[in-house]
């Protein structure tokens, strides 16, 4: 009888081959164009219309990865990748991901795999110490798939705290009076989360930013005061440590002061990229005030050598979050849950099911040690600063902001059209990849330094490419 399964001997052979393939891929990654050069539909057109009726051999499948898939891959792990924010990875992270797939547990409850829950809480507690986060986050961390999900959970917990105790009729009336506060620079996921939570755009106030694109706390105070006076319910404030556009730093401490008082709005701190920097003592000042936040998140899947998806989300007091998200149908009842002595992470997130994501983070921290992570973060910041120095002393390019960490925002002095043409020329060359934003209506290039293997030579080369492009376009 044919079983159709891949037997474990075949798996051993194929698996070792795939590990070799991945190692070769990383070693030779610089030989490929960083940004995929395919056109829409190319990949689809190269694939057979119908699935195979009869199973195929592993070597044939792997060949097709090289032939049909790789051309359509943008090489995020290339040291010449400077676009968006990094989504870096590393050997220990890949191995953790592999082990997670190998064990393939579903950790919705403590009961469904105790280690999946306890390792997660444990590693997130390590990070509290590593990043200088407040002690009240200990035991209150959870891994979400993304910062977007973390924001949504924060908004739902905030809504629960503000109006969750009201009887149904009052609840709906009060819901319409909820107001959330962010800036024009807040990540789009906060607006998306608010919309998913049922708010309309008018319930989201945009607070003014200063010349560095950071929230002005006095404007926040003014908006909250005016809204309260008008009968609205300020229930949620998002402060960002390291905005996506330009790594602007909202002054968390002064924002927290504006939130304080009777029935304070929930303060969520989104440090998706920049949170990792706090592993270095000298960058901790950027998050000053985080000890007053109700919730906080950062993404190891951006800058901490841990592949997507892995967002660490902390709450100061888990009560409102659990109240917003707990469910207990009969088929999930079990003695551990009833004993109240365990965490059931299904109550800390939107989906029920969850992967064993703590493994990759645990592997990364154990492999590098805190000092290894600190070393690379410092190195990336140094590289970005070198690049910023070259821009500063150049007569063609100029900085739009002083870089706070590893992102440099700059443009060509001749303006938007020229700047955009340079961006396309560099990206089309396949030798580096960077993206843009708009700051004060100006087309702005972003050089984001954070890939695992990016070194001085790569940053120097992209600078040369930019100068050559400026002369050519
Ligand atoms: C990248 C980013 C996000 C979104 O991250 P996901 O994990 O992809 O949802 C949210 N906030 C900030 C500040 C970011 O830079």
Coordinates of C-alpha atoms and ligand atoms in Angstrom, one line a residue:
X1 CA 0.0 0.0 0.0
X2 CA 1.3 3.4 -1.0
X3 CA 1.0 5.8 2.0
X4 CA 1.5 9.1 0.0
X5 CA 3.4 10.5 3.1
X6 CA 6.9 11.7 2.9
X7 CA 8.6 9.1 5.0
X8 CA 11.1 10.3 7.6
X9 CA 14.1 9.0 5.7
X10 CA 13.1 11.0 2.7
X11 CA 12.4 13.9 5.0
X12 CA 16.0 13.6 6.4
X13 CA 17.5 13.8 3.0
X14 CA 15.3 16.5 1.7
X15 CA 15.6 18.5 4.9
X16 CA 19.4 18.5 4.9
X17 CA 19.3 19.5 1.3
X18 CA 17.0 22.4 2.1
X19 CA 19.2 23.6 5.0
X20 CA 22.2 23.5 2.6
X21 CA 20.1 25.4 0.0
X22 CA 19.2 28.1 2.6
X23 CA 22.8 28.5 3.7
X24 CA 23.9 28.8 0.0
X25 CA 21.1 31.3 -0.6
X26 CA 22.3 33.5 2.2
X27 CA 26.0 33.2 1.2
X28 CA 25.3 34.1 -2.4
X29 CA 22.5 36.6 -1.8
X30 CA 24.5 39.6 -3.1
X31 CA 24.6 38.0 -6.6
X32 CA 20.9 38.6 -7.1
X33 CA 19.0 41.9 -7.8
X34 CA 17.8 43.1 -4.4
X35 CA 14.3 44.1 -5.6
X36 CA 12.5 41.6 -7.7
X37 CA 12.4 42.7 -11.3
X38 CA 9.3 40.7 -12.5
X39 CA 6.2 42.3 -13.9
X40 CA 2.7 41.7 -12.5
X41 CA 1.5 38.2 -13.6
X42 CA 4.9 36.8 -14.5
X43 CA 5.0 34.3 -11.7
X44 CA 1.4 33.3 -12.1
X45 CA 2.0 32.7 -15.8
X46 CA 5.0 30.4 -15.3
X47 CA 3.1 28.0 -13.0
X48 CA 0.9 25.1 -14.3
X49 CA -2.8 25.8 -14.3
X50 CA -3.7 22.6 -12.5
X51 CA -2.2 20.9 -9.4
X52 CA -0.5 17.5 -10.0
X53 CA -2.8 14.5 -9.8
X54 CA 0.2 12.4 -8.9
X55 CA 2.6 13.5 -6.2
X56 CA 6.0 14.8 -7.4
X57 CA 9.5 14.1 -6.2
X58 CA 11.2 16.6 -3.8
X59 CA 14.2 17.5 -6.1
X60 CA 11.7 18.5 -8.9
X61 CA 9.8 20.7 -6.5
X62 CA 13.0 22.4 -5.2
X63 CA 14.2 23.0 -8.8
X64 CA 10.9 24.9 -9.4
X65 CA 11.6 27.1 -6.4
X66 CA 14.8 28.2 -8.1
X67 CA 13.3 28.5 -11.6
X68 CA 9.9 30.1 -10.9
X69 CA 9.8 31.5 -7.4
X70 CA 13.2 33.1 -6.8
X71 CA 12.9 35.6 -9.7
X72 CA 9.8 36.9 -7.9
X73 CA 11.5 37.2 -4.5
X74 CA 12.7 40.6 -3.2
X75 CA 15.7 39.7 -1.1
X76 CA 14.9 41.3 2.2
X77 CA 17.9 39.6 3.8
X78 CA 20.4 41.1 1.3
X79 CA 22.9 43.4 3.0
X80 CA 21.9 45.9 0.3
X81 CA 18.3 46.1 1.4
X82 CA 17.7 49.5 2.9
X83 CA 13.9 49.8 2.1
X84 CA 11.0 50.3 4.5
X85 CA 12.1 49.0 7.9
X86 CA 14.2 45.8 8.1
X87 CA 12.5 42.4 8.6
X88 CA 15.7 40.7 9.5
X89 CA 16.4 37.1 10.5
X90 CA 19.4 35.0 11.5
X91 CA 20.5 31.3 11.7
X92 CA 19.0 30.7 15.2
X93 CA 15.8 32.3 14.2
X94 CA 15.4 30.1 11.1
X95 CA 16.1 27.1 13.2
X96 CA 13.6 28.1 15.8
X97 CA 11.0 28.5 13.1
X98 CA 11.8 25.1 11.8
X99 CA 11.5 23.5 15.2
X100 CA 8.2 25.2 15.7
X101 CA 7.0 23.7 12.5
X102 CA 8.4 20.4 13.5
X103 CA 6.7 20.3 16.8
X104 CA 3.6 21.9 15.2
X105 CA 1.8 22.5 18.5
X106 CA -1.2 24.7 18.8
X107 CA -0.7 26.8 21.9
X108 CA -4.2 28.3 22.4
X109 CA -4.3 27.2 26.0
X110 CA -1.7 26.4 28.6
X111 CA -3.2 22.9 28.6
X112 CA -2.6 22.4 24.9
X113 CA 1.2 22.6 25.4
X114 CA 2.4 24.1 28.6
X115 CA 5.9 24.9 27.3
X116 CA 4.5 27.0 24.5
X117 CA 2.9 29.3 27.0
X118 CA 5.5 29.2 29.8
X119 CA 8.5 29.8 27.5
X120 CA 6.7 32.7 25.9
X121 CA 6.0 34.4 29.3
X122 CA 9.6 33.7 30.3
X123 CA 11.3 35.1 27.3
X124 CA 9.1 38.2 27.3
X125 CA 10.1 38.7 31.0
X126 CA 13.8 38.5 29.9
X127 CA 13.0 41.2 27.4
X128 CA 11.6 43.4 30.2
X129 CA 15.1 43.4 31.8
X130 CA 17.0 43.6 28.5
X131 CA 15.1 46.7 27.3
X132 CA 14.7 48.5 30.6
X133 CA 10.9 48.1 30.5
X134 CA 8.9 48.6 33.7
X135 CA 8.5 45.7 36.2
X136 CA 4.8 45.8 36.0
X137 CA 5.1 44.4 32.5
X138 CA 6.6 41.2 34.0
X139 CA 4.2 38.2 33.6
X140 CA 2.1 40.4 31.3
X141 CA 3.7 39.9 27.9
X142 CA 2.4 38.0 24.9
X143 CA 3.7 37.5 21.4
X144 CA 1.3 38.8 18.7
X145 CA 1.7 38.2 15.0
X146 CA 2.3 42.0 14.4
X147 CA 2.3 45.4 15.9
X148 CA -1.0 45.9 14.0
X149 CA -2.6 43.2 16.1
X150 CA -1.0 44.7 19.3
X151 CA -2.6 48.1 18.5
X152 CA -6.0 46.5 17.9
X153 CA -5.8 44.6 21.2
X154 CA -4.7 47.8 23.0
X155 CA -7.7 49.7 21.5
X156 CA -10.1 46.9 22.5
X157 CA -8.7 46.8 26.1
X158 CA -9.0 50.6 26.2
X159 CA -12.6 50.5 25.0
X160 CA -13.4 47.9 27.6
X161 CA -11.8 50.0 30.4
X162 CA -13.6 53.1 29.4
X163 CA -17.2 51.9 28.8
X164 CA -17.2 48.1 29.2
X165 CA -19.1 48.2 32.5
X166 CA -22.0 50.2 31.1
X167 CA -25.4 48.5 30.5
X168 CA -26.2 47.8 26.9
X169 CA -28.2 50.9 26.2
X170 CA -25.7 53.3 27.8
X171 CA -22.9 51.5 26.1
X172 CA -24.0 52.3 22.6
X173 CA -24.6 55.9 23.4
X174 CA -21.2 56.2 25.1
X175 CA -19.5 54.4 22.3
X176 CA -20.3 57.2 19.9
X177 CA -18.6 59.6 22.3
X178 CA -15.3 57.8 22.4
X179 CA -12.3 59.7 21.1
X180 CA -8.8 58.4 20.3
X181 CA -5.6 60.5 19.8
X182 CA -2.8 60.0 17.5
X183 CA -0.7 62.1 15.0
X184 CA -0.4 62.3 11.3
X185 CA 2.8 60.2 11.8
X186 CA 1.2 57.4 13.8
X187 CA 1.3 54.0 12.0
X188 CA -1.8 53.4 9.8
X189 CA -2.5 50.2 11.8
X190 CA -3.8 52.4 14.7
X191 CA -6.5 53.9 12.4
X192 CA -7.2 50.4 11.0
X193 CA -7.5 49.0 14.5
X194 CA -9.8 51.8 15.6
X195 CA -12.0 51.2 12.5
X196 CA -12.1 47.4 13.3
X197 CA -13.1 48.3 16.8
X198 CA -16.1 50.1 15.3
X199 CA -15.0 53.8 15.5
X200 CA -15.4 56.2 12.6
X201 CA -12.6 58.5 11.5
X202 CA -14.1 61.4 13.3
X203 CA -13.5 59.6 16.5
X204 CA -9.8 59.7 15.9
X205 CA -8.2 63.0 16.6
X206 CA -4.9 64.0 14.9
X207 CA -2.7 65.9 17.3
X208 CA -0.1 68.4 15.9
X209 CA 3.5 67.4 15.5
X210 CA 6.6 69.6 16.0
X211 CA 9.3 70.3 13.4
X212 CA 10.8 66.8 14.2
X213 CA 7.4 65.2 13.5
X214 CA 6.9 64.3 17.2
X215 CA 3.6 64.8 19.0
X216 CA 3.2 68.1 20.8
X217 CA 2.0 67.2 24.3
X218 CA 0.4 70.5 24.9
X219 CA -1.7 70.1 21.8
X220 CA -2.8 66.7 23.1
X221 CA -3.7 68.2 26.5
X222 CA -5.7 70.9 24.8
X223 CA -7.6 68.4 22.6
X224 CA -8.4 66.1 25.6
X225 CA -9.6 69.1 27.6
X226 CA -11.8 70.4 24.8
X227 CA -13.3 67.0 24.1
X228 CA -14.1 66.4 27.8
X229 CA -15.8 69.7 27.9
X230 CA -17.9 68.8 24.8
X231 CA -19.0 65.6 26.5
X232 CA -16.7 63.2 24.6
X233 CA -14.8 60.3 26.3
X234 CA -11.0 60.4 25.6
X235 CA -10.2 56.7 25.8
X236 CA -7.1 56.0 23.9
X237 CA -3.8 57.7 23.1
X238 CA -1.1 56.2 20.9
X239 CA 2.5 57.5 21.4
X240 CA 5.1 56.3 18.9
X241 CA 8.7 55.7 19.7
X242 CA 10.2 55.7 16.3
X243 CA 7.6 56.6 13.6
X244 CA 7.6 54.6 10.4
X245 CA 8.1 57.6 8.2
X246 CA 11.1 59.1 9.9
X247 CA 11.7 57.5 13.4
X248 CA 10.4 60.5 15.1
X249 CA 10.1 60.0 18.9
X250 CA 6.9 61.1 20.6
X251 CA 7.8 62.4 24.1
X252 CA 6.2 59.5 26.1
X253 CA 6.8 61.0 29.5
X254 CA 5.2 64.3 28.8
X255 CA 2.3 62.6 26.9
X256 CA 1.7 60.4 30.0
X257 CA 1.5 63.5 32.1
X258 CA -1.3 64.9 29.9
X259 CA -3.1 61.6 30.2
X260 CA -3.0 61.5 34.0
X261 CA -6.0 62.3 36.1
X262 CA -9.5 61.1 36.6
X263 CA -10.6 58.4 34.1
X264 CA -7.4 58.6 32.1
X265 CA -7.3 57.5 28.5
X266 CA -5.3 54.3 27.8
X267 CA -1.8 55.1 26.8
X268 CA -0.3 52.7 24.2
X269 CA 3.3 53.0 23.2
X270 CA 4.2 51.7 19.7
X271 CA 7.9 51.1 19.4
X272 CA 7.7 48.6 16.6
X273 CA 11.1 49.2 15.2
X274 CA 12.9 51.4 17.8
X275 CA 12.1 49.2 20.8
X276 CA 15.0 47.0 20.0
X277 CA 17.4 49.9 20.4
X278 CA 16.6 50.0 24.2
X279 CA 18.9 46.9 24.5
X280 CA 21.6 49.6 24.5
X281 CA 21.6 51.8 27.6
X282 CA 22.5 54.9 25.6
X283 CA 19.2 54.7 23.6
X284 CA 16.9 54.1 26.5
X285 CA 16.2 57.8 27.0
X286 CA 14.1 57.6 23.8
X287 CA 11.4 55.6 25.6
X288 CA 11.5 57.7 28.8
X289 CA 8.1 57.5 30.4
X290 CA 7.2 54.0 29.2
X291 CA 6.8 53.0 32.8
X292 CA 3.6 55.0 32.7
X293 CA 2.2 53.3 29.7
X294 CA -0.9 51.0 29.8
X295 CA 0.5 48.9 27.0
X296 CA 3.6 48.7 24.9
X297 CA 4.8 46.8 21.8
X298 CA 7.9 46.3 19.7
X299 CA 8.8 43.9 16.9
X300 CA 11.7 41.6 17.2
X301 CA 10.7 40.7 13.6
X302 CA 12.0 44.1 12.5
X303 CA 15.4 44.6 14.0
X304 CA 16.1 41.8 16.5
X305 CA 17.3 39.1 14.1
X306 CA 14.0 37.2 14.6
X307 CA 12.1 36.5 11.4
X308 CA 8.5 37.6 10.9
X309 CA 6.1 37.1 12.7
X310 CA 7.0 38.2 16.2
X311 CA 5.7 41.2 18.0
X312 CA 6.0 41.5 21.8
X313 CA 3.0 43.1 23.5
X314 CA 2.9 44.1 27.1
X315 CA 0.1 45.4 29.3
X316 CA 0.5 47.0 32.7
X317 CA -2.7 45.5 34.0
X318 CA -4.1 42.5 32.1
X319 CA -7.7 42.9 33.5
X320 CA -9.2 45.0 30.7
X321 CA -7.5 43.0 27.9
X322 CA -8.8 39.7 29.3
X323 CA -12.2 41.1 29.9
X324 CA -12.4 42.3 26.3
X325 CA -11.1 39.0 24.7
X326 CA -11.9 36.1 27.0
X327 CA -14.2 33.4 25.9
X328 CA -14.8 30.0 27.4
X329 CA -17.0 27.6 25.4
X330 CA -17.5 24.2 26.9
X331 CA -15.1 22.4 24.6
X332 CA -12.2 24.5 25.8
X333 CA -12.9 24.0 29.5
X334 CA -10.1 22.2 31.4
X335 CA -8.8 21.8 34.9
X336 CA -5.7 24.1 34.5
X337 CA -7.9 27.0 33.2
X338 CA -10.4 26.6 36.0
X339 CA -7.6 26.5 38.6
X340 CA -6.7 30.1 37.6
X341 CA -3.0 29.3 38.0
X342 CA -2.1 29.5 34.3
X343 CA -2.1 31.9 31.4
X344 CA -4.3 31.0 28.4
X345 CA -3.0 33.1 25.6
X346 CA -6.0 32.7 23.4
X347 CA -7.5 35.4 25.7
X348 CA -4.7 37.8 24.9
X349 CA -5.2 38.0 21.1
X350 CA -7.8 38.0 18.3
X351 CA -7.4 34.4 16.9
X352 CA -7.9 31.4 19.0
X353 CA -5.0 29.3 17.7
X354 CA -1.4 30.3 18.0
X355 CA 2.1 29.0 16.9
X356 CA 5.1 28.3 19.1
X357 CA 6.8 31.6 18.2
X358 CA 8.7 32.0 21.5
X359 CA 11.2 29.3 20.3
X360 CA 12.8 31.5 17.6
X361 CA 13.1 34.4 20.0
X362 CA 14.6 32.2 22.7
X363 CA 17.1 30.7 20.2
X364 CA 18.1 34.2 19.1
X365 CA 18.6 35.6 22.6
X366 CA 20.5 32.5 23.7
X367 CA 22.7 32.4 20.6
X368 CA 23.7 36.1 20.5
X369 CA 23.5 36.8 24.1
X370 CA 22.4 40.3 25.1
X371 CA 25.8 41.7 24.2
X372 CA 25.6 40.3 20.7
X373 CA 22.3 42.0 20.0
X374 CA 23.6 45.2 21.5
X375 CA 26.7 45.0 19.4
X376 CA 24.8 44.8 16.1
X377 CA 22.2 47.4 17.0
X378 CA 25.1 49.8 17.9
X379 CA 26.8 49.0 14.6
X380 CA 23.7 49.7 12.6
X381 CA 23.2 53.0 14.3
X382 CA 26.9 53.9 13.6
X383 CA 26.5 53.0 10.0
X384 CA 23.4 55.2 9.6
X385 CA 25.3 58.0 11.3
X386 CA 28.2 57.7 8.9
X387 CA 25.8 57.9 6.0
X388 CA 24.1 60.9 7.5
X389 CA 27.6 62.6 7.8
X390 CA 28.2 62.1 4.1
X391 CA 24.8 63.6 3.2
X392 CA 25.4 66.5 5.6
X393 CA 28.6 67.4 4.0
X394 CA 27.5 66.9 0.4
X395 CA 26.5 69.7 -1.9
X396 CA 23.9 67.8 -3.8
X397 CA 22.0 65.9 -1.1
X398 CA 20.5 67.2 2.2
X399 CA 19.1 65.7 5.4
X400 CA 15.4 66.3 6.2
X401 CA 15.7 65.3 9.9
X402 CA 18.6 64.4 12.2
X403 CA 18.5 60.6 12.4
X404 CA 17.4 59.4 15.9
X405 CA 18.6 55.8 15.2
X406 CA 19.2 53.7 12.1
X407 CA 17.1 55.6 9.6
X408 CA 18.3 58.4 7.4
X409 CA 15.8 60.7 5.7
X410 CA 17.4 62.8 2.9
X411 CA 16.7 64.2 -0.6
X412 CA 18.4 65.8 -3.6
X413 CA 18.5 69.5 -3.4
X414 CA 17.0 69.9 -6.9
X415 CA 13.6 68.6 -5.5
X416 CA 11.0 65.9 -5.8
X417 CA 11.3 64.9 -9.4
X418 CA 15.1 64.5 -9.3
X419 CA 14.9 62.7 -5.9
X420 CA 12.3 60.2 -7.2
X421 CA 14.3 59.6 -10.4
X422 CA 17.4 58.7 -8.3
X423 CA 15.3 56.3 -6.2
X424 CA 14.1 54.5 -9.3
X425 CA 17.6 54.4 -10.9
X426 CA 19.1 52.8 -7.8
X427 CA 16.4 50.3 -7.4
X428 CA 16.2 49.3 -11.0
X429 CA 20.0 48.6 -11.0
X430 CA 19.2 45.8 -8.6
X431 CA 22.3 46.7 -6.6
X432 CA 20.4 48.2 -3.6
X433 CA 16.9 48.9 -2.6
X434 CA 15.6 51.9 -0.7
X435 CA 12.1 53.5 -0.5
X436 CA 10.7 56.9 0.2
X437 CA 8.2 58.9 2.3
X438 CA 7.0 62.5 2.3
X439 CA 8.1 64.9 5.0
X440 CA 6.5 68.3 5.0
X441 CA 5.3 67.6 1.4
X442 CA 8.8 66.9 0.2
X443 CA 9.7 63.6 -1.5
X444 CA 12.2 62.0 0.8
X445 CA 14.4 59.0 0.5
X446 CA 14.7 56.7 3.5
X447 CA 17.9 54.7 4.1
X448 CA 17.1 52.2 6.7
X449 CA 20.1 50.2 8.1
X450 CA 19.1 47.1 9.9
X451 CA 19.7 44.0 7.8
X452 CA 21.6 41.2 9.7
X453 CA 24.6 41.3 7.3
X454 CA 24.8 45.0 6.4
X455 CA 28.3 46.3 6.9
X456 CA 30.2 49.5 6.2
X457 CA 31.0 48.5 2.6
X458 CA 27.3 48.1 1.7
X459 CA 26.4 51.5 3.1
X460 CA 29.4 53.1 1.3
X461 CA 28.4 51.4 -1.9
X462 CA 24.8 52.6 -1.8
X463 CA 26.1 56.1 -1.2
X464 CA 28.2 55.8 -4.3
X465 CA 25.2 54.4 -6.3
X466 CA 23.1 57.4 -5.2
X467 CA 25.9 59.8 -6.3
X468 CA 26.2 58.1 -9.6
X469 CA 22.5 58.1 -10.1
X470 CA 22.3 61.8 -9.3
X471 CA 24.9 62.5 -12.0
X472 CA 23.0 60.3 -14.6
X473 CA 19.3 61.1 -14.2
Ligands
LIG1 C1 6.2 48.6 11.1 C2 5.4 49.4 12.1 C3 4.1 48.9 12.5 C4 3.4 47.7 11.8 O1 4.1 46.5 12.0 P1 3.4 45.1 11.8 O2 4.1 44.3 12.8 O3 3.8 44.8 10.3 O4 2.0 45.3 12.0 C5 3.4 49.6 13.5 N1 3.9 50.7 14.0 C6 5.1 51.2 13.6 C7 5.7 52.4 14.3 C8 5.9 50.5 12.7 O5 7.0 51.0 12.3

